[in-house]
Amino acid sequence: PWVRKAAIGAVGTRGEHLSIESKQAVLRNIYYPILRSDPDPLIRAASARDLKRIHDSKTIDRVMQFLATEKDEYVQTYLLESLAFLIRKKGDSLNPFDTSEASFKRLVDILLEKAHPREGLEDSYVGLRVNSINAIGEILWPDERILPALREFIVKDPDPSVQEAAMQKVFEAHPD
């Protein structure tokens, strides 16, 4: 599996040099099929992580679809890392008017759900939660649930990494 993981990473390193048609071909023929059906979570995680290097205008929606079905927290962590990057990259061009209100609400719902702690999961799950908070914090338009949720993580969350991520995103959103 390590050779396959390295090969996936090697494809991703060329992402900025590919045309949009080539990126779409890589997504359609390599990354998405791996994320959909590869039995090895290490390989799925490598593909998930590289979505921030090779992506197109529909990648955010695809990441949300994969998050809805992916069971492995390790893979989810890297899907969320890529999602935070993609939201940051789109910046002001990503807003509720790009897509349906329901799709925007679903994005926020997924991020908030993944950011909250769940019973019985080991410490590695903290990375998934921090990446969720990072993605939430990259959303530049208002959703009445985001700021209160971030403040709640700062005050009530038992994990200092989660508290720090939430505090950083609140500061970035409201530097004054």
Short mmCIF file of N, CA and C in Angstrom, two decimals:
data_model
loop_
_atom_site.label_atom_id
_atom_site.label_comp_id
_atom_site.label_asym_id
_atom_site.label_seq_id
_atom_site.Cartn_x
_atom_site.Cartn_y
_atom_site.Cartn_z
N PRO A 1 0.80 -1.22 0.00
CA PRO A 1 0.00 0.00 0.00
C PRO A 1 0.84 1.28 0.00
N TRP A 2 2.05 1.20 0.54
CA TRP A 2 2.87 2.42 0.60
C TRP A 2 3.29 2.88 -0.78
N VAL A 3 3.53 1.96 -1.69
CA VAL A 3 3.90 2.34 -3.05
C VAL A 3 2.72 3.03 -3.72
N ARG A 4 1.52 2.47 -3.54
CA ARG A 4 0.32 3.10 -4.12
C ARG A 4 0.10 4.48 -3.52
N LYS A 5 0.31 4.61 -2.21
CA LYS A 5 0.15 5.91 -1.54
C LYS A 5 1.13 6.92 -2.13
N ALA A 6 2.39 6.51 -2.31
CA ALA A 6 3.40 7.40 -2.88
C ALA A 6 3.06 7.78 -4.32
N ALA A 7 2.53 6.83 -5.08
CA ALA A 7 2.15 7.12 -6.46
C ALA A 7 1.01 8.13 -6.52
N ILE A 8 0.05 8.02 -5.62
CA ILE A 8 -1.05 8.98 -5.57
C ILE A 8 -0.50 10.37 -5.25
N GLY A 9 0.40 10.44 -4.27
CA GLY A 9 1.02 11.71 -3.91
C GLY A 9 1.80 12.31 -5.05
N ALA A 10 2.48 11.47 -5.83
CA ALA A 10 3.25 11.95 -6.96
C ALA A 10 2.35 12.59 -8.02
N VAL A 11 1.20 12.00 -8.24
CA VAL A 11 0.24 12.60 -9.18
C VAL A 11 -0.17 13.98 -8.68
N GLY A 12 -0.44 14.09 -7.39
CA GLY A 12 -0.87 15.35 -6.80
C GLY A 12 0.16 16.46 -6.91
N THR A 13 1.45 16.11 -6.86
CA THR A 13 2.49 17.14 -6.93
C THR A 13 2.49 17.86 -8.26
N ARG A 14 1.91 17.28 -9.27
CA ARG A 14 1.86 17.90 -10.60
C ARG A 14 0.58 18.70 -10.82
N GLY A 15 -0.28 18.75 -9.81
CA GLY A 15 -1.60 19.35 -9.96
C GLY A 15 -1.62 20.75 -10.51
N GLU A 16 -0.74 21.61 -10.04
CA GLU A 16 -0.77 23.01 -10.48
C GLU A 16 -0.34 23.17 -11.94
N HIS A 17 0.30 22.15 -12.49
CA HIS A 17 0.76 22.21 -13.87
C HIS A 17 -0.21 21.59 -14.87
N LEU A 18 -1.30 21.03 -14.38
CA LEU A 18 -2.26 20.35 -15.26
C LEU A 18 -3.34 21.30 -15.75
N SER A 19 -3.81 21.06 -16.94
CA SER A 19 -4.96 21.80 -17.45
C SER A 19 -6.21 21.35 -16.70
N ILE A 20 -7.27 22.11 -16.79
CA ILE A 20 -8.52 21.73 -16.10
C ILE A 20 -9.04 20.41 -16.64
N GLU A 21 -8.87 20.15 -17.94
CA GLU A 21 -9.32 18.88 -18.51
C GLU A 21 -8.52 17.71 -17.94
N SER A 22 -7.21 17.91 -17.77
CA SER A 22 -6.37 16.85 -17.19
C SER A 22 -6.73 16.63 -15.72
N LYS A 23 -6.97 17.70 -14.99
CA LYS A 23 -7.38 17.58 -13.59
C LYS A 23 -8.68 16.80 -13.48
N GLN A 24 -9.63 17.12 -14.34
CA GLN A 24 -10.91 16.42 -14.31
C GLN A 24 -10.73 14.95 -14.63
N ALA A 25 -9.82 14.64 -15.55
CA ALA A 25 -9.56 13.23 -15.89
C ALA A 25 -8.93 12.50 -14.70
N VAL A 26 -8.00 13.15 -14.00
CA VAL A 26 -7.38 12.53 -12.82
C VAL A 26 -8.44 12.30 -11.74
N LEU A 27 -9.29 13.30 -11.52
CA LEU A 27 -10.34 13.16 -10.52
C LEU A 27 -11.29 12.02 -10.89
N ARG A 28 -11.75 12.02 -12.12
CA ARG A 28 -12.74 11.05 -12.58
C ARG A 28 -12.18 9.63 -12.66
N ASN A 29 -10.90 9.50 -13.09
CA ASN A 29 -10.35 8.17 -13.35
C ASN A 29 -9.46 7.62 -12.24
N ILE A 30 -8.99 8.48 -11.33
CA ILE A 30 -8.08 8.00 -10.28
C ILE A 30 -8.66 8.28 -8.90
N TYR A 31 -8.76 9.56 -8.53
CA TYR A 31 -9.10 9.90 -7.15
C TYR A 31 -10.51 9.50 -6.74
N TYR A 32 -11.51 9.84 -7.52
CA TYR A 32 -12.89 9.52 -7.12
C TYR A 32 -13.15 8.02 -7.06
N PRO A 33 -12.67 7.23 -8.03
CA PRO A 33 -12.87 5.78 -7.90
C PRO A 33 -12.18 5.19 -6.66
N ILE A 34 -11.00 5.71 -6.33
CA ILE A 34 -10.32 5.23 -5.12
C ILE A 34 -11.15 5.58 -3.90
N LEU A 35 -11.61 6.82 -3.80
CA LEU A 35 -12.40 7.24 -2.65
C LEU A 35 -13.71 6.47 -2.54
N ARG A 36 -14.28 6.10 -3.68
CA ARG A 36 -15.54 5.38 -3.69
C ARG A 36 -15.39 3.93 -3.27
N SER A 37 -14.30 3.27 -3.67
CA SER A 37 -14.33 1.82 -3.52
C SER A 37 -13.03 1.14 -3.11
N ASP A 38 -11.94 1.84 -2.93
CA ASP A 38 -10.71 1.14 -2.54
C ASP A 38 -10.87 0.62 -1.11
N PRO A 39 -10.53 -0.63 -0.87
CA PRO A 39 -10.71 -1.20 0.48
C PRO A 39 -9.70 -0.69 1.52
N ASP A 40 -8.59 -0.12 1.07
CA ASP A 40 -7.53 0.29 1.99
C ASP A 40 -7.70 1.75 2.40
N PRO A 41 -7.95 2.02 3.70
CA PRO A 41 -8.14 3.40 4.14
C PRO A 41 -6.90 4.28 3.94
N LEU A 42 -5.71 3.69 3.96
CA LEU A 42 -4.49 4.45 3.71
C LEU A 42 -4.49 5.04 2.30
N ILE A 43 -4.95 4.26 1.35
CA ILE A 43 -5.00 4.71 -0.05
C ILE A 43 -6.12 5.74 -0.23
N ARG A 44 -7.27 5.49 0.38
CA ARG A 44 -8.37 6.48 0.31
C ARG A 44 -7.95 7.80 0.94
N ALA A 45 -7.23 7.72 2.06
CA ALA A 45 -6.77 8.95 2.74
C ALA A 45 -5.78 9.72 1.86
N ALA A 46 -4.90 9.02 1.17
CA ALA A 46 -3.95 9.69 0.27
C ALA A 46 -4.69 10.43 -0.84
N SER A 47 -5.71 9.79 -1.40
CA SER A 47 -6.52 10.44 -2.43
C SER A 47 -7.27 11.64 -1.86
N ALA A 48 -7.82 11.47 -0.66
CA ALA A 48 -8.56 12.56 -0.02
C ALA A 48 -7.66 13.76 0.21
N ARG A 49 -6.45 13.51 0.68
CA ARG A 49 -5.52 14.61 0.97
C ARG A 49 -5.10 15.34 -0.30
N ASP A 50 -4.96 14.61 -1.40
CA ASP A 50 -4.52 15.24 -2.63
C ASP A 50 -5.62 16.01 -3.35
N LEU A 51 -6.84 15.94 -2.87
CA LEU A 51 -7.90 16.74 -3.50
C LEU A 51 -7.63 18.23 -3.38
N LYS A 52 -6.78 18.64 -2.47
CA LYS A 52 -6.44 20.06 -2.38
C LYS A 52 -5.41 20.45 -3.43
N ARG A 53 -4.77 19.46 -4.04
CA ARG A 53 -3.80 19.76 -5.10
C ARG A 53 -4.37 19.59 -6.50
N ILE A 54 -5.32 18.68 -6.63
CA ILE A 54 -5.98 18.47 -7.92
C ILE A 54 -7.47 18.55 -7.66
N HIS A 55 -8.09 19.61 -8.17
CA HIS A 55 -9.52 19.83 -7.93
C HIS A 55 -10.12 20.64 -9.06
N ASP A 56 -11.44 20.67 -9.10
CA ASP A 56 -12.16 21.50 -10.06
C ASP A 56 -13.32 22.16 -9.34
N SER A 57 -14.20 22.79 -10.07
CA SER A 57 -15.29 23.56 -9.47
C SER A 57 -16.30 22.68 -8.72
N LYS A 58 -16.30 21.40 -8.97
CA LYS A 58 -17.27 20.50 -8.33
C LYS A 58 -16.68 19.69 -7.16
N THR A 59 -15.42 19.92 -6.85
CA THR A 59 -14.75 19.10 -5.84
C THR A 59 -15.36 19.28 -4.46
N ILE A 60 -15.78 20.49 -4.10
CA ILE A 60 -16.38 20.69 -2.78
C ILE A 60 -17.63 19.82 -2.64
N ASP A 61 -18.48 19.80 -3.65
CA ASP A 61 -19.67 18.96 -3.59
C ASP A 61 -19.31 17.48 -3.51
N ARG A 62 -18.29 17.07 -4.24
CA ARG A 62 -17.88 15.66 -4.21
C ARG A 62 -17.32 15.28 -2.83
N VAL A 63 -16.53 16.19 -2.24
CA VAL A 63 -15.99 15.91 -0.90
C VAL A 63 -17.14 15.74 0.09
N MET A 64 -18.15 16.58 -0.02
CA MET A 64 -19.31 16.45 0.87
C MET A 64 -19.99 15.11 0.67
N GLN A 65 -20.10 14.63 -0.56
CA GLN A 65 -20.70 13.32 -0.82
C GLN A 65 -19.87 12.21 -0.18
N PHE A 66 -18.54 12.30 -0.33
CA PHE A 66 -17.67 11.28 0.27
C PHE A 66 -17.74 11.33 1.79
N LEU A 67 -17.82 12.53 2.37
CA LEU A 67 -17.94 12.64 3.83
C LEU A 67 -19.21 11.98 4.34
N ALA A 68 -20.27 12.05 3.54
CA ALA A 68 -21.54 11.46 3.97
C ALA A 68 -21.49 9.94 4.01
N THR A 69 -20.59 9.33 3.23
CA THR A 69 -20.56 7.87 3.16
C THR A 69 -19.32 7.23 3.77
N GLU A 70 -18.26 7.99 3.92
CA GLU A 70 -17.00 7.44 4.44
C GLU A 70 -17.12 7.13 5.93
N LYS A 71 -16.76 5.90 6.30
CA LYS A 71 -16.85 5.46 7.70
C LYS A 71 -15.54 5.63 8.46
N ASP A 72 -14.43 5.61 7.77
CA ASP A 72 -13.13 5.65 8.42
C ASP A 72 -12.77 7.09 8.83
N GLU A 73 -12.52 7.31 10.13
CA GLU A 73 -12.21 8.64 10.63
C GLU A 73 -10.91 9.19 10.06
N TYR A 74 -9.96 8.32 9.79
CA TYR A 74 -8.68 8.73 9.21
C TYR A 74 -8.91 9.35 7.83
N VAL A 75 -9.71 8.70 7.00
CA VAL A 75 -10.02 9.22 5.67
C VAL A 75 -10.84 10.50 5.79
N GLN A 76 -11.80 10.53 6.70
CA GLN A 76 -12.60 11.73 6.92
C GLN A 76 -11.72 12.92 7.30
N THR A 77 -10.70 12.67 8.12
CA THR A 77 -9.78 13.74 8.53
C THR A 77 -9.17 14.42 7.32
N TYR A 78 -8.72 13.63 6.36
CA TYR A 78 -8.08 14.20 5.17
C TYR A 78 -9.09 14.79 4.19
N LEU A 79 -10.28 14.24 4.15
CA LEU A 79 -11.33 14.88 3.34
C LEU A 79 -11.61 16.28 3.89
N LEU A 80 -11.68 16.40 5.22
CA LEU A 80 -11.95 17.69 5.84
C LEU A 80 -10.78 18.65 5.67
N GLU A 81 -9.56 18.15 5.71
CA GLU A 81 -8.40 19.00 5.46
C GLU A 81 -8.47 19.59 4.06
N SER A 82 -8.79 18.76 3.08
CA SER A 82 -8.93 19.25 1.71
C SER A 82 -10.10 20.21 1.58
N LEU A 83 -11.20 19.91 2.26
CA LEU A 83 -12.37 20.79 2.20
C LEU A 83 -12.04 22.17 2.74
N ALA A 84 -11.32 22.25 3.87
CA ALA A 84 -10.92 23.55 4.42
C ALA A 84 -10.07 24.32 3.41
N PHE A 85 -9.14 23.62 2.77
CA PHE A 85 -8.29 24.26 1.77
C PHE A 85 -9.13 24.78 0.59
N LEU A 86 -10.05 23.95 0.11
CA LEU A 86 -10.87 24.34 -1.05
C LEU A 86 -11.77 25.52 -0.72
N ILE A 87 -12.33 25.55 0.47
CA ILE A 87 -13.17 26.68 0.87
C ILE A 87 -12.31 27.94 0.96
N ARG A 88 -11.13 27.84 1.55
CA ARG A 88 -10.23 28.99 1.66
C ARG A 88 -9.83 29.49 0.27
N LYS A 89 -9.54 28.56 -0.62
CA LYS A 89 -9.11 28.92 -1.98
C LYS A 89 -10.22 29.66 -2.73
N LYS A 90 -11.46 29.23 -2.55
CA LYS A 90 -12.57 29.90 -3.23
C LYS A 90 -12.87 31.26 -2.61
N GLY A 91 -12.62 31.40 -1.31
CA GLY A 91 -12.81 32.69 -0.64
C GLY A 91 -14.19 33.26 -0.86
N ASP A 92 -14.23 34.54 -1.22
CA ASP A 92 -15.50 35.24 -1.39
C ASP A 92 -16.32 34.70 -2.55
N SER A 93 -15.68 33.94 -3.46
CA SER A 93 -16.45 33.41 -4.58
C SER A 93 -17.32 32.23 -4.17
N LEU A 94 -17.06 31.69 -2.98
CA LEU A 94 -17.90 30.61 -2.46
C LEU A 94 -18.91 31.23 -1.51
N ASN A 95 -20.14 31.19 -1.88
CA ASN A 95 -21.18 31.77 -1.04
C ASN A 95 -22.48 31.03 -1.27
N PRO A 96 -23.50 31.31 -0.46
CA PRO A 96 -24.74 30.55 -0.59
C PRO A 96 -25.41 30.71 -1.95
N PHE A 97 -25.02 31.73 -2.71
CA PHE A 97 -25.66 31.96 -4.00
C PHE A 97 -25.03 31.12 -5.10
N ASP A 98 -23.86 30.48 -4.82
CA ASP A 98 -23.22 29.60 -5.78
C ASP A 98 -24.03 28.33 -5.98
N THR A 99 -24.76 27.98 -4.98
CA THR A 99 -25.44 26.70 -4.96
C THR A 99 -26.77 26.88 -4.24
N SER A 100 -27.50 25.85 -4.12
CA SER A 100 -28.79 25.98 -3.46
C SER A 100 -28.61 26.25 -1.98
N GLU A 101 -29.58 26.85 -1.37
CA GLU A 101 -29.54 27.10 0.07
C GLU A 101 -29.44 25.77 0.83
N ALA A 102 -30.10 24.76 0.32
CA ALA A 102 -30.06 23.45 0.98
C ALA A 102 -28.65 22.86 0.94
N SER A 103 -27.93 23.04 -0.16
CA SER A 103 -26.57 22.52 -0.27
C SER A 103 -25.63 23.26 0.68
N PHE A 104 -25.81 24.57 0.77
CA PHE A 104 -25.00 25.36 1.70
C PHE A 104 -25.28 24.93 3.14
N LYS A 105 -26.54 24.76 3.48
CA LYS A 105 -26.91 24.34 4.83
C LYS A 105 -26.33 22.96 5.13
N ARG A 106 -26.34 22.09 4.13
CA ARG A 106 -25.78 20.75 4.30
C ARG A 106 -24.28 20.81 4.57
N LEU A 107 -23.57 21.72 3.87
CA LEU A 107 -22.14 21.89 4.11
C LEU A 107 -21.90 22.27 5.56
N VAL A 108 -22.62 23.28 6.06
CA VAL A 108 -22.45 23.71 7.45
C VAL A 108 -22.85 22.59 8.41
N ASP A 109 -23.94 21.89 8.11
CA ASP A 109 -24.37 20.78 8.97
C ASP A 109 -23.29 19.71 9.09
N ILE A 110 -22.70 19.32 7.96
CA ILE A 110 -21.66 18.30 7.96
C ILE A 110 -20.47 18.75 8.80
N LEU A 111 -20.05 19.99 8.58
CA LEU A 111 -18.88 20.49 9.31
C LEU A 111 -19.13 20.57 10.80
N LEU A 112 -20.30 21.05 11.19
CA LEU A 112 -20.61 21.14 12.62
C LEU A 112 -20.72 19.75 13.25
N GLU A 113 -21.33 18.82 12.52
CA GLU A 113 -21.47 17.46 13.05
C GLU A 113 -20.10 16.80 13.24
N LYS A 114 -19.21 16.98 12.29
CA LYS A 114 -17.88 16.37 12.38
C LYS A 114 -17.02 17.05 13.45
N ALA A 115 -17.30 18.30 13.78
CA ALA A 115 -16.50 19.04 14.76
C ALA A 115 -16.82 18.66 16.20
N HIS A 116 -18.00 18.15 16.43
CA HIS A 116 -18.40 17.80 17.80
C HIS A 116 -17.82 16.45 18.21
N PRO A 117 -17.46 16.32 19.48
CA PRO A 117 -16.89 15.05 19.96
C PRO A 117 -17.92 13.93 19.97
N ARG A 118 -17.43 12.72 19.79
CA ARG A 118 -18.29 11.55 19.87
C ARG A 118 -17.68 10.57 20.86
N GLU A 119 -18.52 9.90 21.56
CA GLU A 119 -18.09 8.92 22.57
C GLU A 119 -17.38 7.74 21.92
N GLY A 120 -16.36 7.26 22.60
CA GLY A 120 -15.73 6.01 22.20
C GLY A 120 -14.70 6.11 21.10
N LEU A 121 -14.34 7.31 20.68
CA LEU A 121 -13.33 7.43 19.62
C LEU A 121 -12.00 7.83 20.24
N GLU A 122 -10.92 7.27 19.69
CA GLU A 122 -9.60 7.53 20.26
C GLU A 122 -9.12 8.95 19.95
N ASP A 123 -7.96 9.29 20.49
CA ASP A 123 -7.42 10.63 20.38
C ASP A 123 -7.17 11.07 18.94
N SER A 124 -6.92 10.14 18.03
CA SER A 124 -6.65 10.53 16.65
C SER A 124 -7.84 11.25 16.03
N TYR A 125 -9.00 11.07 16.62
CA TYR A 125 -10.20 11.74 16.14
C TYR A 125 -10.12 13.25 16.29
N VAL A 126 -9.23 13.73 17.15
CA VAL A 126 -9.06 15.17 17.35
C VAL A 126 -8.68 15.84 16.03
N GLY A 127 -7.85 15.20 15.23
CA GLY A 127 -7.47 15.77 13.94
C GLY A 127 -8.66 16.00 13.04
N LEU A 128 -9.59 15.08 13.03
CA LEU A 128 -10.81 15.23 12.24
C LEU A 128 -11.60 16.44 12.74
N ARG A 129 -11.72 16.58 14.05
CA ARG A 129 -12.47 17.69 14.64
C ARG A 129 -11.80 19.03 14.35
N VAL A 130 -10.48 19.09 14.47
CA VAL A 130 -9.75 20.32 14.19
C VAL A 130 -9.90 20.70 12.72
N ASN A 131 -9.80 19.73 11.81
CA ASN A 131 -9.98 20.02 10.39
C ASN A 131 -11.40 20.49 10.10
N SER A 132 -12.39 19.97 10.81
CA SER A 132 -13.77 20.45 10.65
C SER A 132 -13.87 21.92 11.07
N ILE A 133 -13.26 22.24 12.19
CA ILE A 133 -13.30 23.62 12.68
C ILE A 133 -12.55 24.55 11.72
N ASN A 134 -11.44 24.08 11.18
CA ASN A 134 -10.72 24.89 10.20
C ASN A 134 -11.58 25.17 8.97
N ALA A 135 -12.32 24.16 8.52
CA ALA A 135 -13.20 24.35 7.36
C ALA A 135 -14.35 25.31 7.71
N ILE A 136 -14.93 25.14 8.89
CA ILE A 136 -16.01 26.04 9.33
C ILE A 136 -15.49 27.47 9.35
N GLY A 137 -14.29 27.65 9.89
CA GLY A 137 -13.72 28.99 10.00
C GLY A 137 -13.37 29.63 8.68
N GLU A 138 -13.24 28.84 7.63
CA GLU A 138 -12.93 29.41 6.31
C GLU A 138 -14.17 29.96 5.61
N ILE A 139 -15.34 29.64 6.11
CA ILE A 139 -16.56 30.14 5.49
C ILE A 139 -16.67 31.62 5.79
N LEU A 140 -16.71 32.43 4.76
CA LEU A 140 -16.65 33.88 4.94
C LEU A 140 -18.00 34.57 4.95
N TRP A 141 -19.07 33.84 4.72
CA TRP A 141 -20.38 34.44 4.75
C TRP A 141 -21.09 34.03 6.04
N PRO A 142 -22.12 34.76 6.42
CA PRO A 142 -22.74 34.46 7.72
C PRO A 142 -23.66 33.24 7.69
N ASP A 143 -23.55 32.47 8.71
CA ASP A 143 -24.51 31.43 9.05
C ASP A 143 -24.64 31.57 10.56
N GLU A 144 -25.85 31.76 11.01
CA GLU A 144 -26.06 32.09 12.43
C GLU A 144 -25.55 31.02 13.39
N ARG A 145 -25.23 29.84 12.89
CA ARG A 145 -24.76 28.76 13.78
C ARG A 145 -23.25 28.74 13.96
N ILE A 146 -22.50 29.34 13.05
CA ILE A 146 -21.05 29.16 13.04
C ILE A 146 -20.36 29.83 14.22
N LEU A 147 -20.54 31.12 14.39
CA LEU A 147 -19.84 31.83 15.46
C LEU A 147 -20.20 31.29 16.85
N PRO A 148 -21.49 31.06 17.15
CA PRO A 148 -21.80 30.46 18.47
C PRO A 148 -21.16 29.08 18.65
N ALA A 149 -21.11 28.29 17.59
CA ALA A 149 -20.49 26.96 17.70
C ALA A 149 -19.00 27.10 18.00
N LEU A 150 -18.32 28.01 17.29
CA LEU A 150 -16.89 28.20 17.54
C LEU A 150 -16.66 28.68 18.97
N ARG A 151 -17.48 29.60 19.43
CA ARG A 151 -17.34 30.08 20.81
C ARG A 151 -17.58 28.95 21.82
N GLU A 152 -18.53 28.09 21.52
CA GLU A 152 -18.80 26.96 22.42
C GLU A 152 -17.60 26.01 22.48
N PHE A 153 -16.95 25.78 21.33
CA PHE A 153 -15.75 24.93 21.33
C PHE A 153 -14.65 25.55 22.19
N ILE A 154 -14.51 26.88 22.13
CA ILE A 154 -13.48 27.56 22.92
C ILE A 154 -13.73 27.36 24.41
N VAL A 155 -14.97 27.51 24.83
CA VAL A 155 -15.31 27.52 26.25
C VAL A 155 -15.51 26.11 26.82
N LYS A 156 -16.14 25.23 26.06
CA LYS A 156 -16.60 23.97 26.64
C LYS A 156 -15.85 22.71 26.18
N ASP A 157 -15.11 22.79 25.10
CA ASP A 157 -14.50 21.56 24.60
C ASP A 157 -13.34 21.15 25.50
N PRO A 158 -13.25 19.86 25.82
CA PRO A 158 -12.19 19.40 26.73
C PRO A 158 -10.81 19.31 26.06
N ASP A 159 -10.75 19.35 24.74
CA ASP A 159 -9.47 19.17 24.06
C ASP A 159 -8.83 20.52 23.73
N PRO A 160 -7.60 20.78 24.19
CA PRO A 160 -6.96 22.07 23.93
C PRO A 160 -6.69 22.33 22.44
N SER A 161 -6.47 21.28 21.66
CA SER A 161 -6.25 21.47 20.22
C SER A 161 -7.51 22.00 19.54
N VAL A 162 -8.64 21.47 19.93
CA VAL A 162 -9.92 21.92 19.39
C VAL A 162 -10.20 23.36 19.84
N GLN A 163 -9.94 23.65 21.12
CA GLN A 163 -10.13 25.02 21.63
C GLN A 163 -9.26 26.01 20.86
N GLU A 164 -8.01 25.65 20.64
CA GLU A 164 -7.09 26.54 19.94
C GLU A 164 -7.53 26.78 18.50
N ALA A 165 -7.95 25.72 17.80
CA ALA A 165 -8.40 25.88 16.42
C ALA A 165 -9.62 26.80 16.35
N ALA A 166 -10.55 26.61 17.27
CA ALA A 166 -11.76 27.46 17.29
C ALA A 166 -11.39 28.91 17.60
N MET A 167 -10.49 29.11 18.55
CA MET A 167 -10.08 30.46 18.91
C MET A 167 -9.40 31.15 17.72
N GLN A 168 -8.55 30.42 17.02
CA GLN A 168 -7.87 30.98 15.85
C GLN A 168 -8.86 31.40 14.78
N LYS A 169 -9.87 30.58 14.54
CA LYS A 169 -10.85 30.91 13.49
C LYS A 169 -11.73 32.08 13.90
N VAL A 170 -12.07 32.18 15.17
CA VAL A 170 -12.86 33.34 15.63
C VAL A 170 -12.02 34.60 15.47
N PHE A 171 -10.75 34.52 15.84
CA PHE A 171 -9.86 35.67 15.70
C PHE A 171 -9.72 36.08 14.24
N GLU A 172 -9.54 35.12 13.34
CA GLU A 172 -9.40 35.42 11.91
C GLU A 172 -10.66 36.07 11.36
N ALA A 173 -11.82 35.60 11.85
CA ALA A 173 -13.10 36.16 11.37
C ALA A 173 -13.39 37.53 11.95
N HIS A 174 -12.93 37.76 13.17
CA HIS A 174 -13.21 39.01 13.89
C HIS A 174 -11.94 39.51 14.56
N PRO A 175 -10.96 40.05 13.79
CA PRO A 175 -9.68 40.43 14.38
C PRO A 175 -9.76 41.64 15.32
N ASP A 176 -10.85 42.36 15.31
CA ASP A 176 -10.96 43.51 16.19
C ASP A 176 -11.56 43.07 17.46
#
